[in-house]
Amino acid sequence: MSMFRTVTARLYAPTKPLIPRFSNGLRKYATQSQTDLKEILAAMIPVKQEEIKSFRSQHGASKIGDIQIDQLYGGMRGMKSMICETSVLDPEEGIRFRGLSIPECQKVLPTAPGGEEPLPEGLFWLLVTGEVPTQEQADWLSRQWADRADLPSHVVTMLDNFPNNLHPMSQFSAAISALNSESNFAKSYAEGVHKTKYWEFAYEDSMDLIAKLPTVAAKIYRNLYRDGSSIGAIDPEKDWSANFTSMLGYEEPMFTELMRLYLTIHSDHEGGNVSAHTCHLVGSALSDPYLSFAAAMNGLAGPLHGLANQEVLVWLTKLQQDLGGEVSDEQLRDFIWNTLKGGQVVPGYGHAVLRKTDPRYTCQREFALKHLPDDPMFKLVSQLYKIVPGVLLEQGKAKNPWPNVDAHSGVLLQYYGCKEMQYYTVLFGVSRALGCLASYIWSRALGLPLERPKSMSTEGLKKLVGA
């Protein structure tokens, strides 16, 4: 595959104000005039290292909670056991990226010319630095990722040779692993680079991988659903999302706007979710970013994690097939109860941490209200929003009866013509790279060690508590 590049004129949106999020000691390093993210990081890292060193020296022996046996058998829910600097998930408030809520990010992050939704480039800059970037800094990332987007020929050949019955996520994960041939981190480690330099090569690999993921994802999509047609050219003057949607074959401007929002809000959900934790765990063994993120994608492919957005559309499709067009509230209640009585869950509802409507659901709902208010599938999703929580509360098993991000994303994609449900988790995966790899860079910069928690047997626990 040859990737030809075109150059088009580009207009820049007005510069937005810089909002500091790091401690005062770091603010001076992320100025509006600097656009080289690596240089800014190089100045930030020693300050953050010293901050943590001082904090640990004073409070390293402090206790932060107790662990109950139920937590060990219950998926370690609620156990404070990890460091994640990029985002924090509050059960009542939802996700905050470096202190900013999703509505706040929508207000302050840079946008594309003429657009309203935040650029994922701006979100990545925020996750890495803790600072809201200027328009110029976000545009710098767009150009960097366009310049790094080409794939090595062996990965293209591998993707072209995969059978059509291989799930898109399996192809995605395999291609990411194969990109390990390009790893600066793995090469430098083999050559004996000093550990204080690990972050520099982690940064280069992360930037390369983020740049290449839309190319990989578009190649998979074209091979599976568009008869192997060409993904076309990377345009160095387009932003990351615009190049991605163009390679997929979608030229509708509002679909590109949706993708900017989608890739921003799916990027990070603190460190304990399956994909983020997996990337951190594998990375703690000093596996390079390609291998670490490939492992994360195998976790994301599970039906209790990223595959859930596919499950939602399957369930909604079955609902429409069984009940027909216009559906009464009573018919919906009966269908929901039949689902629950059949030993199944209502996909898209509930969350391991959240105890309110997912803000990621809310911002997608607002997008739909603005751009597709009369879409029948959106109306159905809105109707379910009124009914499902009440049924789940009546059932009495759900700690959180409210919708999560997966309850809405597929409906928006379907509206703009992206109807291949098996592919949706790949889109999620492209986005999740922003959070996973921002954390990976900082893990190497802070010298976080190999993760190795202590496990217990049931017999051992019985002895421990005197049972």
Coordinates of C-alpha atoms in Angstrom, one line a residue:
M1 CA 0.0 0.0 0.0
S2 CA 1.4 3.3 -1.0
M3 CA 0.3 6.4 1.0
F4 CA 0.3 9.5 -1.1
R5 CA -0.1 12.8 0.8
T6 CA -2.0 15.9 -0.3
V7 CA -1.8 19.4 1.0
T8 CA -4.8 21.6 1.3
A9 CA -5.2 25.1 2.8
R10 CA -6.2 25.1 6.4
L11 CA -7.9 27.8 8.5
Y12 CA -7.3 27.9 12.2
A13 CA -9.9 28.4 14.8
P14 CA -9.3 31.2 17.4
T15 CA -6.9 30.3 20.1
K16 CA -8.6 29.3 23.4
P17 CA -7.2 30.3 26.8
L18 CA -4.7 28.0 28.6
I19 CA -6.1 26.6 31.8
P20 CA -3.5 25.2 34.1
R21 CA -4.2 21.9 35.7
F22 CA -0.9 20.9 37.2
S23 CA 0.6 22.2 40.3
N24 CA 2.2 25.7 40.2
G25 CA 5.7 24.2 39.7
L26 CA 4.8 22.8 36.3
R27 CA 2.7 25.6 34.8
K28 CA 5.7 27.6 33.5
Y29 CA 6.7 24.7 31.4
A30 CA 3.6 24.4 29.3
T31 CA 3.4 27.9 27.7
Q32 CA 1.2 29.0 24.8
S33 CA 4.2 29.5 22.6
Q34 CA 5.6 26.0 22.8
T35 CA 4.3 23.3 20.5
D36 CA 6.8 20.4 21.0
L37 CA 5.1 18.1 23.4
K38 CA 8.2 16.1 24.1
E39 CA 10.2 19.3 25.1
I40 CA 7.4 20.3 27.5
L41 CA 7.3 16.9 29.0
A42 CA 11.1 16.9 29.5
A43 CA 10.7 20.0 31.7
M44 CA 7.7 18.7 33.6
I45 CA 9.0 15.2 34.5
P46 CA 11.7 16.2 37.0
V47 CA 9.3 18.4 38.9
K48 CA 6.7 15.6 39.1
Q49 CA 9.3 13.1 40.1
E50 CA 10.4 15.4 43.0
E51 CA 6.8 16.0 44.0
I52 CA 6.1 12.3 44.4
K53 CA 9.5 11.6 46.0
S54 CA 8.7 14.2 48.7
F55 CA 5.1 13.0 49.1
R56 CA 6.2 9.4 49.6
S57 CA 9.0 10.3 52.0
Q58 CA 6.5 12.0 54.3
H59 CA 3.4 9.8 53.8
G60 CA 4.6 6.5 52.4
A61 CA 3.5 4.5 55.5
S62 CA 0.1 6.1 55.7
K63 CA -2.9 3.8 55.4
I64 CA -5.6 4.7 52.9
G65 CA -8.3 2.0 53.5
D66 CA -9.2 -1.5 54.5
I67 CA -9.8 -4.5 52.3
Q68 CA -12.7 -6.8 52.8
I69 CA -12.9 -10.5 51.7
D70 CA -15.9 -9.7 49.5
Q71 CA -13.8 -7.3 47.5
L72 CA -11.3 -10.1 46.7
Y73 CA -14.1 -12.3 45.4
G74 CA -16.0 -9.4 43.8
G75 CA -13.5 -8.1 41.2
M76 CA -11.6 -5.9 43.6
R77 CA -14.3 -3.3 43.3
G78 CA -13.5 -0.1 45.2
M79 CA -10.0 -1.1 46.3
K80 CA -7.6 1.8 46.2
S81 CA -4.6 0.1 44.6
M82 CA -3.3 2.0 41.6
I83 CA -1.9 5.3 40.5
C84 CA -3.6 7.0 37.5
E85 CA -2.8 10.7 36.9
T86 CA -4.8 11.2 33.7
S87 CA -8.4 10.9 34.9
V88 CA -10.5 10.2 37.9
L89 CA -13.9 8.6 38.0
D90 CA -16.3 9.8 40.7
P91 CA -19.4 7.5 41.3
E92 CA -21.7 10.5 41.4
E93 CA -20.0 13.0 39.1
G94 CA -18.6 10.8 36.4
I95 CA -15.2 11.1 34.6
R96 CA -12.9 14.1 34.9
F97 CA -9.9 14.4 32.6
R98 CA -7.1 16.1 34.6
G99 CA -9.8 17.8 36.6
L100 CA -12.1 18.7 33.7
S101 CA -15.6 17.3 33.2
I102 CA -16.8 16.4 29.8
P103 CA -18.9 19.6 29.4
E104 CA -15.9 21.6 30.5
C105 CA -13.7 19.9 27.9
Q106 CA -16.3 20.7 25.3
K107 CA -16.1 24.3 26.2
V108 CA -12.3 24.8 26.5
L109 CA -10.5 22.2 24.2
P110 CA -9.6 23.3 20.7
T111 CA -11.9 22.5 17.9
A112 CA -11.6 22.0 14.1
P113 CA -12.3 25.0 11.8
G114 CA -16.0 25.5 11.8
G115 CA -16.5 22.7 14.3
E116 CA -18.0 22.6 17.8
E117 CA -16.8 19.3 19.3
P118 CA -13.3 19.0 20.9
L119 CA -10.4 17.7 19.0
P120 CA -9.0 14.4 20.5
E121 CA -5.6 15.9 19.9
G122 CA -6.4 18.5 22.6
L123 CA -7.6 15.8 24.9
F124 CA -4.4 13.9 24.5
W125 CA -2.4 17.0 25.2
L126 CA -4.5 17.6 28.4
L127 CA -4.0 14.0 29.5
V128 CA -0.3 14.1 29.1
T129 CA 0.5 17.6 30.4
G130 CA -2.4 18.5 32.6
E131 CA -2.8 21.7 30.6
V132 CA -5.5 22.7 28.1
P133 CA -3.6 23.3 24.9
T134 CA -3.8 26.2 22.5
Q135 CA -5.1 25.7 19.0
E136 CA -1.6 25.8 17.7
Q137 CA -0.5 23.0 20.1
A138 CA -3.5 20.8 19.1
D139 CA -2.7 21.5 15.4
W140 CA 0.9 20.5 16.0
L141 CA -0.3 17.1 17.2
S142 CA -2.5 16.8 14.1
R143 CA 0.5 17.3 11.9
Q144 CA 2.7 15.0 13.9
W145 CA 0.2 12.2 13.7
A146 CA -0.4 12.7 10.0
D147 CA 3.4 12.4 9.5
R148 CA 3.7 9.2 11.4
A149 CA 0.5 7.4 10.1
D150 CA 2.1 5.1 7.4
L151 CA 2.2 1.4 8.0
P152 CA 5.1 -1.0 7.4
S153 CA 4.4 -3.3 4.4
H154 CA 4.4 -6.5 6.5
V155 CA 1.5 -5.2 8.6
V156 CA -0.5 -4.3 5.4
T157 CA 0.2 -7.7 4.0
M158 CA -0.9 -9.4 7.2
L159 CA -4.2 -7.4 7.3
D160 CA -4.8 -8.2 3.6
N161 CA -4.4 -11.9 4.3
F162 CA -6.7 -12.2 7.3
P163 CA -9.9 -14.3 6.6
N164 CA -13.2 -12.3 6.5
N165 CA -14.5 -14.4 9.5
L166 CA -11.8 -13.1 11.8
H167 CA -13.4 -10.5 14.2
P168 CA -12.3 -6.9 13.6
M169 CA -10.9 -6.7 17.1
S170 CA -8.8 -9.8 16.6
Q171 CA -7.3 -8.2 13.5
F172 CA -6.8 -4.9 15.3
S173 CA -5.0 -6.5 18.2
A174 CA -2.8 -8.7 16.0
A175 CA -1.8 -5.7 13.8
I176 CA -0.8 -3.6 16.9
S177 CA 1.3 -6.5 18.1
A178 CA 3.0 -6.8 14.7
L179 CA 3.8 -3.0 14.7
N180 CA 6.2 -3.9 17.6
S181 CA 8.7 -4.3 14.8
E182 CA 8.9 -0.5 14.8
S183 CA 9.4 -0.1 18.5
N184 CA 12.0 2.5 19.5
F185 CA 11.5 1.4 23.2
A186 CA 12.2 -2.3 22.5
K187 CA 15.3 -1.4 20.4
S188 CA 16.7 1.0 22.9
Y189 CA 16.1 -1.3 25.9
A190 CA 17.9 -4.1 24.0
E191 CA 20.8 -1.7 23.5
G192 CA 21.0 -0.9 27.2
V193 CA 19.5 2.6 27.4
H194 CA 19.5 4.1 30.9
K195 CA 16.1 3.8 32.7
T196 CA 15.9 7.5 33.1
K197 CA 15.5 7.7 29.3
Y198 CA 12.7 5.1 29.1
W199 CA 10.0 7.7 28.9
E200 CA 11.6 9.3 25.8
F201 CA 11.3 6.1 23.8
A202 CA 7.9 5.4 25.3
Y203 CA 6.8 8.8 24.1
E204 CA 8.0 8.2 20.5
D205 CA 6.4 4.7 20.3
S206 CA 3.1 6.1 21.8
M207 CA 3.0 9.0 19.2
D208 CA 3.7 6.5 16.4
L209 CA 1.1 4.1 17.6
I210 CA -1.6 6.7 18.0
A211 CA -0.8 8.0 14.5
K212 CA -1.0 4.5 12.9
L213 CA -4.2 3.2 14.7
P214 CA -6.7 5.0 12.4
T215 CA -4.7 3.6 9.4
V216 CA -4.9 0.1 10.8
A217 CA -8.6 0.5 11.7
A218 CA -9.5 1.9 8.3
K219 CA -7.6 -0.9 6.5
I220 CA -9.6 -3.5 8.5
Y221 CA -12.9 -1.7 7.7
R222 CA -12.2 -1.5 4.0
N223 CA -11.1 -5.1 3.8
L224 CA -14.2 -6.4 5.6
Y225 CA -16.9 -4.1 4.5
R226 CA -15.8 -2.3 1.3
D227 CA -14.4 -5.1 -0.8
G228 CA -10.8 -4.2 0.0
S229 CA -10.9 -0.8 -1.5
S230 CA -8.1 1.7 -0.9
I231 CA -8.1 3.8 2.2
G232 CA -6.8 6.7 0.1
A233 CA -4.3 9.3 1.2
I234 CA -3.3 10.8 4.5
D235 CA -3.8 14.6 4.3
P236 CA -1.2 16.3 6.5
E237 CA -3.5 19.4 6.8
K238 CA -6.4 17.5 8.2
D239 CA -6.9 16.6 11.9
W240 CA -6.7 13.1 13.2
S241 CA -10.4 12.4 13.2
A242 CA -10.9 13.9 9.7
N243 CA -8.2 11.7 8.2
F244 CA -9.7 8.7 10.0
T245 CA -13.3 9.2 8.7
S246 CA -11.9 10.0 5.2
M247 CA -9.9 6.7 5.2
L248 CA -13.1 4.9 6.3
G249 CA -14.9 6.4 3.4
Y250 CA -17.2 8.8 5.2
E251 CA -17.2 12.4 3.9
E252 CA -20.2 13.7 5.8
P253 CA -18.9 16.6 7.9
M254 CA -21.2 15.9 10.8
F255 CA -20.0 12.3 11.0
T256 CA -16.5 13.7 11.4
E257 CA -17.7 15.9 14.2
L258 CA -19.4 12.9 15.8
M259 CA -16.1 11.0 15.5
R260 CA -14.2 13.9 17.2
L261 CA -16.6 13.7 20.1
Y262 CA -16.6 9.9 20.2
L263 CA -12.8 9.6 20.1
T264 CA -12.5 12.2 22.9
I265 CA -15.0 10.8 25.4
H266 CA -14.0 7.1 25.0
S267 CA -10.3 7.9 25.6
D268 CA -9.9 7.4 29.3
H269 CA -11.9 6.2 32.4
E270 CA -9.3 6.2 35.1
G271 CA -6.9 3.3 35.6
G272 CA -8.9 0.4 37.0
N273 CA -11.0 -0.6 33.9
V274 CA -9.9 -3.7 32.0
S275 CA -8.2 -2.0 29.1
A276 CA -6.4 0.7 31.0
H277 CA -5.3 -1.7 33.8
T278 CA -4.1 -4.3 31.3
C279 CA -2.0 -1.8 29.5
H280 CA -0.5 -0.6 32.8
L281 CA 0.1 -4.2 34.0
V282 CA 1.8 -5.4 30.8
G283 CA 3.7 -2.1 30.5
S284 CA 5.0 -2.6 34.1
A285 CA 7.0 -5.6 32.7
L286 CA 8.6 -3.1 30.4
S287 CA 6.8 -4.5 27.4
D288 CA 6.8 -1.8 24.8
P289 CA 3.7 0.4 24.1
Y290 CA 2.7 -1.8 21.1
L291 CA 2.6 -5.0 23.1
S292 CA 1.1 -3.3 26.1
F293 CA -1.7 -1.7 24.1
A294 CA -2.4 -4.9 22.1
A295 CA -3.0 -6.7 25.4
A296 CA -5.3 -3.9 26.4
M297 CA -7.3 -4.4 23.2
N298 CA -7.8 -8.0 23.9
G299 CA -9.4 -6.9 27.2
L300 CA -11.5 -4.3 25.4
A301 CA -12.8 -7.0 23.1
G302 CA -14.7 -8.7 26.0
P303 CA -18.5 -8.4 26.1
L304 CA -18.3 -6.9 29.7
H305 CA -16.0 -4.1 28.4
G306 CA -15.8 -2.5 25.0
L307 CA -17.8 -5.1 23.1
A308 CA -20.9 -3.9 25.0
N309 CA -21.6 -1.2 22.5
Q310 CA -22.1 -4.0 19.9
E311 CA -24.3 -5.9 22.3
V312 CA -26.6 -2.8 22.7
L313 CA -27.3 -2.6 19.0
V314 CA -27.9 -6.4 18.8
W315 CA -30.4 -6.1 21.6
L316 CA -32.1 -3.0 20.1
T317 CA -32.3 -4.7 16.7
K318 CA -34.0 -7.7 18.3
L319 CA -36.4 -5.5 20.1
Q320 CA -37.4 -3.8 16.9
Q321 CA -37.8 -7.1 15.1
D322 CA -39.9 -8.6 17.9
L323 CA -42.1 -5.5 18.6
G324 CA -42.2 -3.7 15.2
G325 CA -42.1 0.0 14.6
E326 CA -44.0 2.2 17.2
V327 CA -43.7 0.6 20.6
S328 CA -45.7 1.5 23.7
D329 CA -44.1 2.0 27.1
E330 CA -46.0 -1.1 28.3
Q331 CA -44.6 -3.3 25.5
L332 CA -41.1 -2.0 26.3
R333 CA -41.5 -2.9 30.0
D334 CA -42.6 -6.4 29.1
F335 CA -39.6 -6.8 26.7
I336 CA -37.2 -5.6 29.4
W337 CA -38.7 -7.9 32.0
N338 CA -38.5 -10.9 29.6
T339 CA -34.8 -10.1 29.0
L340 CA -34.1 -10.0 32.8
K341 CA -36.2 -13.1 33.5
G342 CA -34.2 -14.9 30.7
G343 CA -31.1 -14.5 32.8
Q344 CA -29.7 -11.7 30.7
V345 CA -28.8 -8.1 31.4
V346 CA -30.1 -5.0 29.6
P347 CA -27.0 -4.0 27.7
G348 CA -25.9 -0.4 28.1
Y349 CA -27.2 0.0 31.6
G350 CA -25.3 -0.1 34.8
H351 CA -21.6 0.5 35.6
A352 CA -19.0 -0.9 37.9
V353 CA -18.3 2.5 39.5
L354 CA -20.8 5.1 38.3
R355 CA -24.0 5.6 40.3
K356 CA -25.7 8.1 38.0
T357 CA -26.2 8.5 34.2
D358 CA -22.9 8.3 32.5
P359 CA -21.9 11.9 31.4
R360 CA -20.6 10.2 28.2
Y361 CA -24.1 9.0 27.5
T362 CA -25.4 12.5 28.2
C363 CA -23.2 14.3 25.8
Q364 CA -24.0 11.9 23.0
R365 CA -27.7 12.3 23.8
E366 CA -27.2 16.1 23.5
F367 CA -25.5 15.6 20.1
A368 CA -28.5 13.5 18.9
L369 CA -31.0 16.0 20.2
K370 CA -29.2 18.6 18.1
H371 CA -28.5 16.7 14.9
L372 CA -31.0 13.8 14.7
P373 CA -33.9 14.4 17.0
D374 CA -36.4 12.6 14.8
D375 CA -34.4 9.4 14.1
P376 CA -36.6 6.4 15.1
M377 CA -33.7 4.5 16.8
F378 CA -32.8 7.6 18.8
K379 CA -36.4 8.0 19.9
L380 CA -36.4 4.3 21.0
V381 CA -33.2 4.9 23.0
S382 CA -34.8 7.9 24.6
Q383 CA -37.9 5.9 25.4
L384 CA -35.8 3.2 27.0
Y385 CA -34.0 5.9 29.1
K386 CA -37.4 6.7 30.7
I387 CA -38.3 3.1 31.4
V388 CA -35.3 0.9 32.0
P389 CA -34.0 2.5 35.2
G390 CA -37.4 2.0 36.9
V391 CA -37.6 -1.7 35.9
L392 CA -34.0 -2.3 37.2
L393 CA -34.8 -0.6 40.5
E394 CA -38.0 -2.6 40.7
Q395 CA -36.0 -5.8 40.1
G396 CA -33.7 -4.7 43.0
K397 CA -30.4 -6.2 41.8
A398 CA -28.7 -3.2 40.0
K399 CA -26.6 -0.8 42.1
N400 CA -26.7 1.5 39.1
P401 CA -29.8 1.4 36.9
W402 CA -28.7 4.3 34.7
P403 CA -27.3 4.2 31.1
N404 CA -23.6 4.1 30.4
V405 CA -21.8 5.3 27.3
D406 CA -22.5 2.1 25.3
A407 CA -26.3 2.7 25.5
H408 CA -26.0 5.5 22.9
S409 CA -22.9 5.4 20.8
G410 CA -24.1 2.7 18.3
V411 CA -27.3 4.6 17.5
L412 CA -25.3 7.7 16.4
L413 CA -22.9 5.6 14.3
Q414 CA -25.9 3.8 12.6
Y415 CA -27.6 7.1 11.8
Y416 CA -24.6 8.2 9.7
G417 CA -24.3 4.9 7.9
C418 CA -21.7 3.0 9.9
K419 CA -23.9 0.0 10.5
E420 CA -21.3 -2.7 10.9
M421 CA -21.8 -3.5 14.6
Q422 CA -18.8 -5.8 15.0
Y423 CA -16.6 -2.9 14.1
Y424 CA -17.7 -0.5 16.8
T425 CA -15.2 -1.8 19.4
V426 CA -12.4 -1.0 17.0
L427 CA -13.5 2.7 17.1
F428 CA -13.5 2.4 20.9
G429 CA -10.0 1.0 20.8
V430 CA -8.6 3.8 18.6
S431 CA -9.9 6.3 21.2
R432 CA -8.7 4.3 24.3
A433 CA -5.1 4.6 23.0
L434 CA -5.1 8.3 24.1
G435 CA -5.6 7.4 27.7
C436 CA -3.7 4.2 27.9
L437 CA -0.6 5.6 26.2
A438 CA -0.6 8.9 28.1
S439 CA -0.5 6.9 31.3
Y440 CA 2.2 4.6 29.8
I441 CA 4.5 7.5 29.2
W442 CA 4.1 8.8 32.7
S443 CA 4.5 5.3 34.2
R444 CA 8.0 5.1 32.5
A445 CA 8.8 8.7 33.5
L446 CA 8.0 8.0 37.1
G447 CA 9.8 4.7 37.1
L448 CA 6.7 2.8 38.4
P449 CA 7.8 -0.8 39.2
L450 CA 6.6 -4.2 38.0
E451 CA 3.0 -4.7 39.3
R452 CA 2.8 -7.8 41.5
P453 CA -0.1 -7.9 44.0
K454 CA -0.4 -10.7 46.5
S455 CA -3.0 -13.4 45.8
M456 CA -4.7 -15.6 48.4
S457 CA -6.3 -19.0 48.3
T458 CA -9.7 -19.5 49.9
E459 CA -8.0 -21.8 52.5
G460 CA -5.5 -19.1 53.2
L461 CA -8.2 -16.5 53.7
K462 CA -10.0 -18.8 56.1
K463 CA -6.9 -19.2 58.2
L464 CA -6.3 -15.4 58.1
V465 CA -9.7 -14.6 59.5
G466 CA -9.9 -17.6 61.8
A467 CA -12.8 -19.2 60.0

